Tab-separated table of C-alpha atoms in Angstrom:
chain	number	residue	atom	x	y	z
A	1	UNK	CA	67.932	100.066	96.769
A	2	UNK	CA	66.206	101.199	93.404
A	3	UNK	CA	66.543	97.941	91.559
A	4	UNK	CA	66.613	99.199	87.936
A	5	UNK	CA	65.941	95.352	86.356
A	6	UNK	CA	62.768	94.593	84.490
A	7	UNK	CA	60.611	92.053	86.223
A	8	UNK	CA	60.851	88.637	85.633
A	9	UNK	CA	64.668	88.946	84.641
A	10	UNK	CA	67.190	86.628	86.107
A	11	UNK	CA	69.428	88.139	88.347
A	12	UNK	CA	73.191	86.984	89.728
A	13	UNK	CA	73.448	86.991	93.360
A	14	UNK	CA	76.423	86.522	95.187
A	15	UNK	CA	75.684	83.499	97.424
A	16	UNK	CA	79.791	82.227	97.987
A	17	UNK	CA	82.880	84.177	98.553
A	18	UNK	CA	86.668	82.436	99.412
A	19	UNK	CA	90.119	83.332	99.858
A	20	UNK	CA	93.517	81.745	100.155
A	21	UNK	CA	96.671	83.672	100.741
A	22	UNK	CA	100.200	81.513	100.909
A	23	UNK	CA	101.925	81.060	104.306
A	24	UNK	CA	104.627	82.637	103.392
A	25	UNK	CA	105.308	86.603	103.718
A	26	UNK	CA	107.898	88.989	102.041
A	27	UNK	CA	108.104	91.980	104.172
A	28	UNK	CA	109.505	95.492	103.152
A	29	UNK	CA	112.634	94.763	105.642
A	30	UNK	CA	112.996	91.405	103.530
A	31	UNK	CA	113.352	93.122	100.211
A	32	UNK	CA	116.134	96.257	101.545
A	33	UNK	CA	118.141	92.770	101.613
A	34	UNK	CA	118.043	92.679	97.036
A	35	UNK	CA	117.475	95.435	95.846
A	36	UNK	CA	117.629	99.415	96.720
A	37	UNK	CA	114.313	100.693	98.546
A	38	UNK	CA	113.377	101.087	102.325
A	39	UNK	CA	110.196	100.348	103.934
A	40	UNK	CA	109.543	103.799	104.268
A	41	UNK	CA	109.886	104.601	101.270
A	42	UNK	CA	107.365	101.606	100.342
A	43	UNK	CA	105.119	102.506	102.550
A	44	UNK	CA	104.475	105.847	101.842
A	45	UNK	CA	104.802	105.674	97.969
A	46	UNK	CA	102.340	102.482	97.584
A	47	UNK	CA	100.796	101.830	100.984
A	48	UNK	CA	102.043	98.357	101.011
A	49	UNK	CA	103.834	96.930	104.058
A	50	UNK	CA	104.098	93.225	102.953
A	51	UNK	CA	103.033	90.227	100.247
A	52	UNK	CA	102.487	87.067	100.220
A	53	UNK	CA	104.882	84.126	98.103
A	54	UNK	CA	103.710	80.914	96.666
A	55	UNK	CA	105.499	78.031	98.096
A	56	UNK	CA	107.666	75.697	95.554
A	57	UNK	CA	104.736	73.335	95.089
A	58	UNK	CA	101.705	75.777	94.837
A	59	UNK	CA	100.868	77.240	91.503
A	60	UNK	CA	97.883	79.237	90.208
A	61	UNK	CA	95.575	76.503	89.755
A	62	UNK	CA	96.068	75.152	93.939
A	63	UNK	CA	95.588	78.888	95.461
A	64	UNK	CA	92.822	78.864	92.895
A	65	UNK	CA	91.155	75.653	93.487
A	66	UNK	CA	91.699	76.449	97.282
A	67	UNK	CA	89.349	79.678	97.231
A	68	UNK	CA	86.714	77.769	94.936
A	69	UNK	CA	85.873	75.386	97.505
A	70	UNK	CA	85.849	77.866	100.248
A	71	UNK	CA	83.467	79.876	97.953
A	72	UNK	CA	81.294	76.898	97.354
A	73	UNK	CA	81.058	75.512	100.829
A	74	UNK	CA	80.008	79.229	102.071
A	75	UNK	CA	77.260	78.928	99.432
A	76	UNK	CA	75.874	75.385	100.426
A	77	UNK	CA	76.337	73.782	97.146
A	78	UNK	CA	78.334	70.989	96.204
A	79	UNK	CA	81.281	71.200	93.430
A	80	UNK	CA	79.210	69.524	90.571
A	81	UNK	CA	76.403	72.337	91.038
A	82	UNK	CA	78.489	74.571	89.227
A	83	UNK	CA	77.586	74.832	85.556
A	84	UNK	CA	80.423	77.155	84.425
A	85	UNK	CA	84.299	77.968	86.261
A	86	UNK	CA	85.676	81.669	84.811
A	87	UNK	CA	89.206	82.501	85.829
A	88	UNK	CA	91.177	85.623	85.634
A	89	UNK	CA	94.991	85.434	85.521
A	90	UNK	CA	97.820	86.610	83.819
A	91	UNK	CA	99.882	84.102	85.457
A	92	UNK	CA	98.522	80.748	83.959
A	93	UNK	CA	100.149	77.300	85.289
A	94	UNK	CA	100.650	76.740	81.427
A	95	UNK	CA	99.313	78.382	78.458
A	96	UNK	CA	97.669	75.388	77.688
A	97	UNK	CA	95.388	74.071	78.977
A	98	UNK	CA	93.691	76.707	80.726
A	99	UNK	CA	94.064	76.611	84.194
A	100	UNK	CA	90.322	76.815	84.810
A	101	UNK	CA	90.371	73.030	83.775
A	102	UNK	CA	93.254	72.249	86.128
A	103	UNK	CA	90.638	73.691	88.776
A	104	UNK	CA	87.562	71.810	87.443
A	105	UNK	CA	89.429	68.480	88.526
A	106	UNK	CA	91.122	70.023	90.884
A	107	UNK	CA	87.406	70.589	93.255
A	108	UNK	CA	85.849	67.487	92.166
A	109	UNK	CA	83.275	69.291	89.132
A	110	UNK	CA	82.616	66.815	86.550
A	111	UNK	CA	80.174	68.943	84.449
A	112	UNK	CA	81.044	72.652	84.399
A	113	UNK	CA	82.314	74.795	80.970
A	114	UNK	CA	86.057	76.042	82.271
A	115	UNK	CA	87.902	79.055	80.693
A	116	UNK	CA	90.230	81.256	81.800
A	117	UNK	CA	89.596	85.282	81.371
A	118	UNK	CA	92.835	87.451	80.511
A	119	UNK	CA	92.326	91.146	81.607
A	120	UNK	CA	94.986	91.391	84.044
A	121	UNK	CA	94.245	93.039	86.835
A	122	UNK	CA	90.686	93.758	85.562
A	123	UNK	CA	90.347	89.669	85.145
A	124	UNK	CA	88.190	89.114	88.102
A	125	UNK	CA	86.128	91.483	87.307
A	126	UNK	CA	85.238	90.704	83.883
A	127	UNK	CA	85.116	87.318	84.901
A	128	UNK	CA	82.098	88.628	87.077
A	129	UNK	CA	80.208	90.339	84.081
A	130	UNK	CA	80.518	87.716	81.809
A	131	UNK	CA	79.396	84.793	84.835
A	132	UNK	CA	76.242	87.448	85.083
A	133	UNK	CA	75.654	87.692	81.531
A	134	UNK	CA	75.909	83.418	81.722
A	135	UNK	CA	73.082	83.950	84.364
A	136	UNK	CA	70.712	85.923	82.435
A	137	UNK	CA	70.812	84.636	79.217
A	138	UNK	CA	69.409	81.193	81.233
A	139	UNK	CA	72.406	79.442	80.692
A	140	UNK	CA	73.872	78.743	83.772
A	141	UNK	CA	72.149	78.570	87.332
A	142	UNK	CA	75.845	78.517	89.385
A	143	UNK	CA	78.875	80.008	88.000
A	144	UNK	CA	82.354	80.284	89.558
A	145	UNK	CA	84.434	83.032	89.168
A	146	UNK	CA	88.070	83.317	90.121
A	147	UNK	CA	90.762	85.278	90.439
A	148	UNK	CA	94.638	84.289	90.888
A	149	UNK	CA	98.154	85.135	90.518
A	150	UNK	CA	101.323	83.998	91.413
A	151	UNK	CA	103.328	86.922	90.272
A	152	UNK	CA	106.151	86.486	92.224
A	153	UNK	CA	107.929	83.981	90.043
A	154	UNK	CA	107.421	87.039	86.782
A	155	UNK	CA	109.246	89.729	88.320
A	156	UNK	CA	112.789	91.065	87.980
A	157	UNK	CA	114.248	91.602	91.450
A	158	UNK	CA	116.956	93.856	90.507
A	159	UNK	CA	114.185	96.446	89.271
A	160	UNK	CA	112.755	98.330	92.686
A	161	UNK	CA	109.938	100.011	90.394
A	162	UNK	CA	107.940	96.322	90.177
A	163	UNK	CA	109.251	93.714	92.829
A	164	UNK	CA	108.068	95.686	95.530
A	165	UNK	CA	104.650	95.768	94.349
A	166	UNK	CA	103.153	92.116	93.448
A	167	UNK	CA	101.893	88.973	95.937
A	168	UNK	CA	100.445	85.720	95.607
A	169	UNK	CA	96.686	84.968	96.217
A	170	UNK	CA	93.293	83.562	95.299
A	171	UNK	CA	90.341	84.745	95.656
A	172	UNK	CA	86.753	83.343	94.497
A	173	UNK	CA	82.870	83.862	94.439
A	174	UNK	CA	79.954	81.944	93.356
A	175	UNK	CA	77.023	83.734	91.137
A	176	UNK	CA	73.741	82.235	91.481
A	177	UNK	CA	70.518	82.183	89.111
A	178	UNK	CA	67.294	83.934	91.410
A	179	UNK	CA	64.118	85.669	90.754
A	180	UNK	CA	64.423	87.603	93.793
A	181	UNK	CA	65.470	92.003	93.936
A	182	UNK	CA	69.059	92.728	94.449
A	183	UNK	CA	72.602	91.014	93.213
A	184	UNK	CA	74.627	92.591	90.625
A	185	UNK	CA	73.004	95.469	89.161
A	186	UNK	CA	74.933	97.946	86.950
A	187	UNK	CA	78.329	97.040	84.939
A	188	UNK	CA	80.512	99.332	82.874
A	189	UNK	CA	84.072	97.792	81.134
A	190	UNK	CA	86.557	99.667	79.010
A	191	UNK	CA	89.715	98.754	77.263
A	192	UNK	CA	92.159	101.557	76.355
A	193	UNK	CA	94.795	99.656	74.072
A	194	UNK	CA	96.717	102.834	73.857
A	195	UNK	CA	98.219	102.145	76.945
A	196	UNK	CA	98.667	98.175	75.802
A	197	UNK	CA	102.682	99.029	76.707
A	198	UNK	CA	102.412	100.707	79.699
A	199	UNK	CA	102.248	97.200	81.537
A	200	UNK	CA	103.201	93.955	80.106
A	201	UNK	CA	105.462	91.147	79.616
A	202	UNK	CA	107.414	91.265	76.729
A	203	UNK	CA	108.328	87.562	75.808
A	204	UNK	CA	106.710	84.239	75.790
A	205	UNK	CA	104.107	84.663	72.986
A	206	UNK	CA	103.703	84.343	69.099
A	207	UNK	CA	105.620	87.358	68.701
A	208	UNK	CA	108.680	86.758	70.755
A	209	UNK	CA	108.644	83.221	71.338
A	210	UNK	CA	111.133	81.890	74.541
A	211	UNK	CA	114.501	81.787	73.441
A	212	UNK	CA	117.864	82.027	74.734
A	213	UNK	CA	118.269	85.917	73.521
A	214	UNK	CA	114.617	86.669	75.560
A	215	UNK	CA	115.647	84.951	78.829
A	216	UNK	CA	118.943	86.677	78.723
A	217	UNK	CA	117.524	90.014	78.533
A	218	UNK	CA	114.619	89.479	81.037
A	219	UNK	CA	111.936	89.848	78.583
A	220	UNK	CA	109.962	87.354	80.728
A	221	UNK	CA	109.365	89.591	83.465
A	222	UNK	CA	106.449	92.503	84.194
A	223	UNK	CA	107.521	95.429	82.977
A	224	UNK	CA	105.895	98.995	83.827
A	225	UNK	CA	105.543	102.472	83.284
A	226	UNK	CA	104.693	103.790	86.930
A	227	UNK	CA	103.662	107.269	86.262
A	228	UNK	CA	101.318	106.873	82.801
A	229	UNK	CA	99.855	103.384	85.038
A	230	UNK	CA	98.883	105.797	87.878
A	231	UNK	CA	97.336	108.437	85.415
A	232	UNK	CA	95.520	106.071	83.801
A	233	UNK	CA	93.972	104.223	86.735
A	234	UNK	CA	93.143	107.248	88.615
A	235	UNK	CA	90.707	108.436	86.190
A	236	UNK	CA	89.304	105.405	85.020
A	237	UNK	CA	88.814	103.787	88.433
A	238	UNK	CA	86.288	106.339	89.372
A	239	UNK	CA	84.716	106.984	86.017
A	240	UNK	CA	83.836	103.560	85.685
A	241	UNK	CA	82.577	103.199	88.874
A	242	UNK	CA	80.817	106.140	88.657
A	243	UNK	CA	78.795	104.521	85.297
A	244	UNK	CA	78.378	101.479	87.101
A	245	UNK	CA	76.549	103.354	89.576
A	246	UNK	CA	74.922	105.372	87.291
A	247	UNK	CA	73.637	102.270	85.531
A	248	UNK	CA	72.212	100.731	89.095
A	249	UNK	CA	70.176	103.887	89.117
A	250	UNK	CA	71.975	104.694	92.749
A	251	UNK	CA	73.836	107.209	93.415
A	252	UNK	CA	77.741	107.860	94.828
A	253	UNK	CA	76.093	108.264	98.242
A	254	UNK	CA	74.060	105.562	98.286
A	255	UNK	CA	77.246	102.885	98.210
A	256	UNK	CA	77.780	101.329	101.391
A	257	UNK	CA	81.648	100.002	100.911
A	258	UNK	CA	83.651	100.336	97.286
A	259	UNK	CA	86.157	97.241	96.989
A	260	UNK	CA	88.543	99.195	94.553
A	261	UNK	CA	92.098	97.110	93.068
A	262	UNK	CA	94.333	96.661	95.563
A	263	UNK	CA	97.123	98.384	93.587
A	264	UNK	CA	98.299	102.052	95.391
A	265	UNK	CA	96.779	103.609	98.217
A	266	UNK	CA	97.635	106.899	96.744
A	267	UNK	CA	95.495	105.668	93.599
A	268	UNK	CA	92.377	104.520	96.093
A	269	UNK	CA	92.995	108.112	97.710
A	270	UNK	CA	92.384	109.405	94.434
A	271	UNK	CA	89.541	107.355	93.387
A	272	UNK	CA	87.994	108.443	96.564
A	273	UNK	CA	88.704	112.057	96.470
A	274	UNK	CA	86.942	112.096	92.687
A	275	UNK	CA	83.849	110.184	93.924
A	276	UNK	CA	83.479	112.874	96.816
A	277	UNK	CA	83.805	109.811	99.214
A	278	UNK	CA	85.615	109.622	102.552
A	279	UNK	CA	88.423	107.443	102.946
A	280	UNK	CA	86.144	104.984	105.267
A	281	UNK	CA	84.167	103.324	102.745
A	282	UNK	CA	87.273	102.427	100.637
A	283	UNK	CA	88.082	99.061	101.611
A	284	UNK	CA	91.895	98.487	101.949
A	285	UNK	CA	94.285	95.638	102.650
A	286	UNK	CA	96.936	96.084	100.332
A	287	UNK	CA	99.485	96.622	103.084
A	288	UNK	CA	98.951	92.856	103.722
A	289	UNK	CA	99.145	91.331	99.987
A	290	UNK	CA	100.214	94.179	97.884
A	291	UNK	CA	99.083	94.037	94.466
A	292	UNK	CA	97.768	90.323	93.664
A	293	UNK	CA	96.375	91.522	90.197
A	294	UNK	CA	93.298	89.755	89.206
A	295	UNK	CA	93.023	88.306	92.787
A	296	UNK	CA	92.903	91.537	94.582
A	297	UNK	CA	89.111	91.999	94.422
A	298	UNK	CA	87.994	88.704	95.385
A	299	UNK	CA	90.830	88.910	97.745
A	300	UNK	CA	89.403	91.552	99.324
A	301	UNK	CA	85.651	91.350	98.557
A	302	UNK	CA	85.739	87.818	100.342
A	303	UNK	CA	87.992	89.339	103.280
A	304	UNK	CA	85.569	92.617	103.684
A	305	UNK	CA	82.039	90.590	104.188
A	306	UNK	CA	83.885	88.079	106.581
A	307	UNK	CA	85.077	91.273	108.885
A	308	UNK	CA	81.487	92.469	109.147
A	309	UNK	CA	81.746	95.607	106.477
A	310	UNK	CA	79.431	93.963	104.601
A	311	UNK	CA	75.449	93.411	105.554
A	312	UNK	CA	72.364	92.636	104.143
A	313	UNK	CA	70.775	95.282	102.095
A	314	UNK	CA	74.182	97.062	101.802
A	315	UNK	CA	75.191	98.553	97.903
A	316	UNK	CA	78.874	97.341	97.121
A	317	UNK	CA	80.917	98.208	94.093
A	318	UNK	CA	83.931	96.626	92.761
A	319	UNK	CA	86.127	98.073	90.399
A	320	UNK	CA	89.537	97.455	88.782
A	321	UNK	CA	92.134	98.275	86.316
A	322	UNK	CA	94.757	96.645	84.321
A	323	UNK	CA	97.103	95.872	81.787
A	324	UNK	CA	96.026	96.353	78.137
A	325	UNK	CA	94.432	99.731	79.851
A	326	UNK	CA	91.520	97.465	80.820
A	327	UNK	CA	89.068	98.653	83.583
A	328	UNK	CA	85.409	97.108	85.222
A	329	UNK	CA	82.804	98.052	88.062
A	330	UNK	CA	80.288	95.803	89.079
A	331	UNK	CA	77.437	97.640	91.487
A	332	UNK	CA	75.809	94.852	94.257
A	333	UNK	CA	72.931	94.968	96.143
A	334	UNK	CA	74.644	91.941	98.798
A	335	UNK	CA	71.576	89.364	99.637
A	336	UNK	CA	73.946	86.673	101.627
A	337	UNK	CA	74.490	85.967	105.054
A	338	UNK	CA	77.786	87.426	105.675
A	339	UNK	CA	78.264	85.073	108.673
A	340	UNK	CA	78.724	82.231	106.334
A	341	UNK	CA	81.838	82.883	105.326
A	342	UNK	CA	84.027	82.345	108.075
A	343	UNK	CA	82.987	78.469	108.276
A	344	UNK	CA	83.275	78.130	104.348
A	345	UNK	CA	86.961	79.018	104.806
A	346	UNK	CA	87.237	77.102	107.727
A	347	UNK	CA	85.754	74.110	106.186
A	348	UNK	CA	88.694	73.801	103.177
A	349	UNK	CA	92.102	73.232	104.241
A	350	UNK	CA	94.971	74.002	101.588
A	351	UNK	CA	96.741	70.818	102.064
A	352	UNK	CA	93.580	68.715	101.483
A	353	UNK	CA	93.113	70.239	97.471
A	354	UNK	CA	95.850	68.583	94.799
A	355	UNK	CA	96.258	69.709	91.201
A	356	UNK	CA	97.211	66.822	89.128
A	357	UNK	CA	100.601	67.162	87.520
A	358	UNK	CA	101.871	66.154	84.430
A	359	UNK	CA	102.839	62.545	84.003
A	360	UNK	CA	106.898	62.089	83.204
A	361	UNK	CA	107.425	65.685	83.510
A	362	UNK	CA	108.890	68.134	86.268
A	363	UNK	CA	109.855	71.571	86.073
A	364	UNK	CA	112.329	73.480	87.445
A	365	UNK	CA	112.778	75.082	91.232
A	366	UNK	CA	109.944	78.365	89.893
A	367	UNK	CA	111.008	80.349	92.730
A	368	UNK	CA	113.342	83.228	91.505
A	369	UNK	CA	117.184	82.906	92.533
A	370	UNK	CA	117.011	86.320	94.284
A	371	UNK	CA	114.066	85.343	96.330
A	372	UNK	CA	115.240	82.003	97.116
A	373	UNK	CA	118.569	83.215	98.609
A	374	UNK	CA	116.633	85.825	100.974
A	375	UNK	CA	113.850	82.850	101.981
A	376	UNK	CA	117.110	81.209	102.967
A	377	UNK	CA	118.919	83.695	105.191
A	378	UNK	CA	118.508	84.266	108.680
A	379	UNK	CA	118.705	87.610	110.306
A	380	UNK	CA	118.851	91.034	108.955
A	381	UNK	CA	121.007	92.497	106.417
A	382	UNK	CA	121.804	96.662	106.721
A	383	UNK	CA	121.415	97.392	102.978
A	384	UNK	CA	122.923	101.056	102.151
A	385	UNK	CA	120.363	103.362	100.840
A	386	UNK	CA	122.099	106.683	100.268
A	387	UNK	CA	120.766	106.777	96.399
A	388	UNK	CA	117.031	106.360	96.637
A	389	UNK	CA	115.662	108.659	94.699
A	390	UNK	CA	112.954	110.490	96.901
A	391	UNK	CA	110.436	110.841	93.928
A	392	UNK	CA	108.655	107.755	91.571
A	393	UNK	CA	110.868	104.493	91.476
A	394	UNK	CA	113.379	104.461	88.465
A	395	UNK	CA	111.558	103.766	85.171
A	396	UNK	CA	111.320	99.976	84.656
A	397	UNK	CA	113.721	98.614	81.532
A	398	UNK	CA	113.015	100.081	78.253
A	399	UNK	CA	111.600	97.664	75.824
A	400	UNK	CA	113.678	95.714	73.746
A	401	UNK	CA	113.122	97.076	70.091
């Protein structure tokens, strides 16, 4: 390692990692039965094979709250050691309060500073820079960072160029103050709002507000330009970890395992191919989740160390890209004991952490029609596929001007 930080500088180690993933999984097969794709062509377009779905009563804040505890169990500190709780999300329980406070309660912290992060997919990420900038500026000793989405109940299952991308997942790590070498070293972050159309949802805020008119014409769900989204992330994946890198003062070569978003394995091929990297130290398990946004690093970060790709000493970068043209890489020199993991997880169950709901107040069924009727069917269902185009998915809906 050539640990470019000046002496006596605080540095953010990662001492916790946790993941939860719903029960529940949506296969390729599952989703020939509403709308027009095949596995295959899943598969070999996007790499994906399955996702997972929330359950009716889990939102953001329980997969969420779920993952911090594992995280803070693997790191042998109790919830009220925590001095500050960053989550990334685009898929908030409500837009107010934040759903970082939801969490707070939700783990038992009485004394942390809770925000949420929004950067899309890039949210974990920057959650991570700004928990390490917390760290060195002496203003926090522990700081959680999350990521976690429940996409499933934001997309439009009539539109094969989205649904068959997006899960449901949490993943979380702790940050801790030390004087020792190593932790996160380099970090580069970009924005591009040029592309701030190329993925986002068009209703629900200040400038279209809910209405009748933007339900009816599915303005609430995730809307995005495939081919511009995959030019876009190529190139900045691997730039920006490339400056991360640069900024460790390592090298390419000297990076033991790159955690990259778990968005396309034909983008991850890419990334690879410009970082003159094989394929093997790409970590990939987006065939299991598909694309869980925000929680796709810590989702697989947390997942990586616990199947032994991770050791002592070893250099790990994480980088993503999102919405808004948003991107992040994080270099890490890893200091834990990898074997902790396994019994942090073990050590939370899901049905054990509660959100507090609203008093006098319940919503509606969230889980989409379409995906409620195929939860609900037994069997198969031969869906014809004579029309599948053998090139990109069909351009998602053009925005409403």
């Amino acid at each position: 390692m050539n640990d470019t930080t000046p002496a006596g500088t605080r540095r953010a180690h990662v001492t916790g990692w946790g993941r939860y993933a719903p029960s529940r999984v949506l296969t390729n097969a599952d989703l020939e039965k509403i709308v027009d794709t095949s596995d295959e062509w899943i598969r070999t377009r996007t790499g994906i094979r399955e996702r997972r779905v929330a359950a009716a009563h889990e939102t953001t804040a329980s997969m969420a709250a779920v993952a911090a505890l594992r995280a803070i169990r693997t790191a042998g500190i109790e919830p009220d050691d925590i001095d500050l709780i960053l989550l990334g999300t685009l898929t908030p329980d409500y837009w107010m309060p934040s759903t970082a406070a939801l969490v707070k309660e939700a783990i038992g912290n009485t004394r942390a500073t809770a925000f949420d992060v929004m950067a899309a997919c890039s949210g974990f990420v920057y959650g991570f820079a700004t928990a390490q900038a917390y760290i060195q500026a002496g203003l926090a000793k522990h700081v959680l960072v999350i990521g976690a989405e429940l996409l499933t109940r934001f997309l439009d299952y009539t539109d094969r160029s989205t649904c068959i991308l997006f899960g449901d997942g949490a993943g979380a790590v702790v940050l801790s103050a030390s004087d020792e070498p190593g932790g996160a070293l380099g970090i580069e972050m970009t924005t591009e709002p040029q592309g701030a159309y190329m993925i986002w949802l068009p209703a629900g805020g200040s400038k279209a507000p809910p209405s009748a008119g933007t339900i009816a014409r599915g303005e609430h769900y995730v809307r995005m330009e495939g081919n511009q989204t995959y030019r876009f992330a190529t190139k900045t994946m691997a730039t920006t970890a490339l400056e991360s890198i640069r900024r460790s003062g390592l090298e390419p070569a000297d990076i033991d395992l790159f955690i990259p978003h778990q968005a396309n394995i034909r983008i991850i091929e890419a990334v690879a191919k410009g970082l003159g990297l094989p394929m093997e130290k790409m970590f990939v398990n987006l065939d299991k989740y598909g694309n869980t946004s925000a929680a796709s690093v810590p989702i697989a970060l947390a997942e990586a160390v616990n199947e032994g790709r991770v050791k002592v000493g070893d250099n790990v970068v994480i980088v993503a890209f999102g919405a808004g043209f948003t991107s992040g890489a994080v270099t890490i020199n890893w200091t834990a004991d990898p074997a902790r993991g396994r019994a942090g997880d073990a050590a939370v169950r899901p049905e054990d952490v509660e959100v507090r709901a609203p008093i006098d107040w319940d919503s509606v069924d969230p889980i989409p029609d379409a995906l409620a009727d195929l939860m609900q069917r037994p069997g198969t269902v031969d869906v014809p596929l004579d029309d599948v185009a053998p090139g990109e998915p069909e351009r998602a809906h053009q925005p409403v001007g």
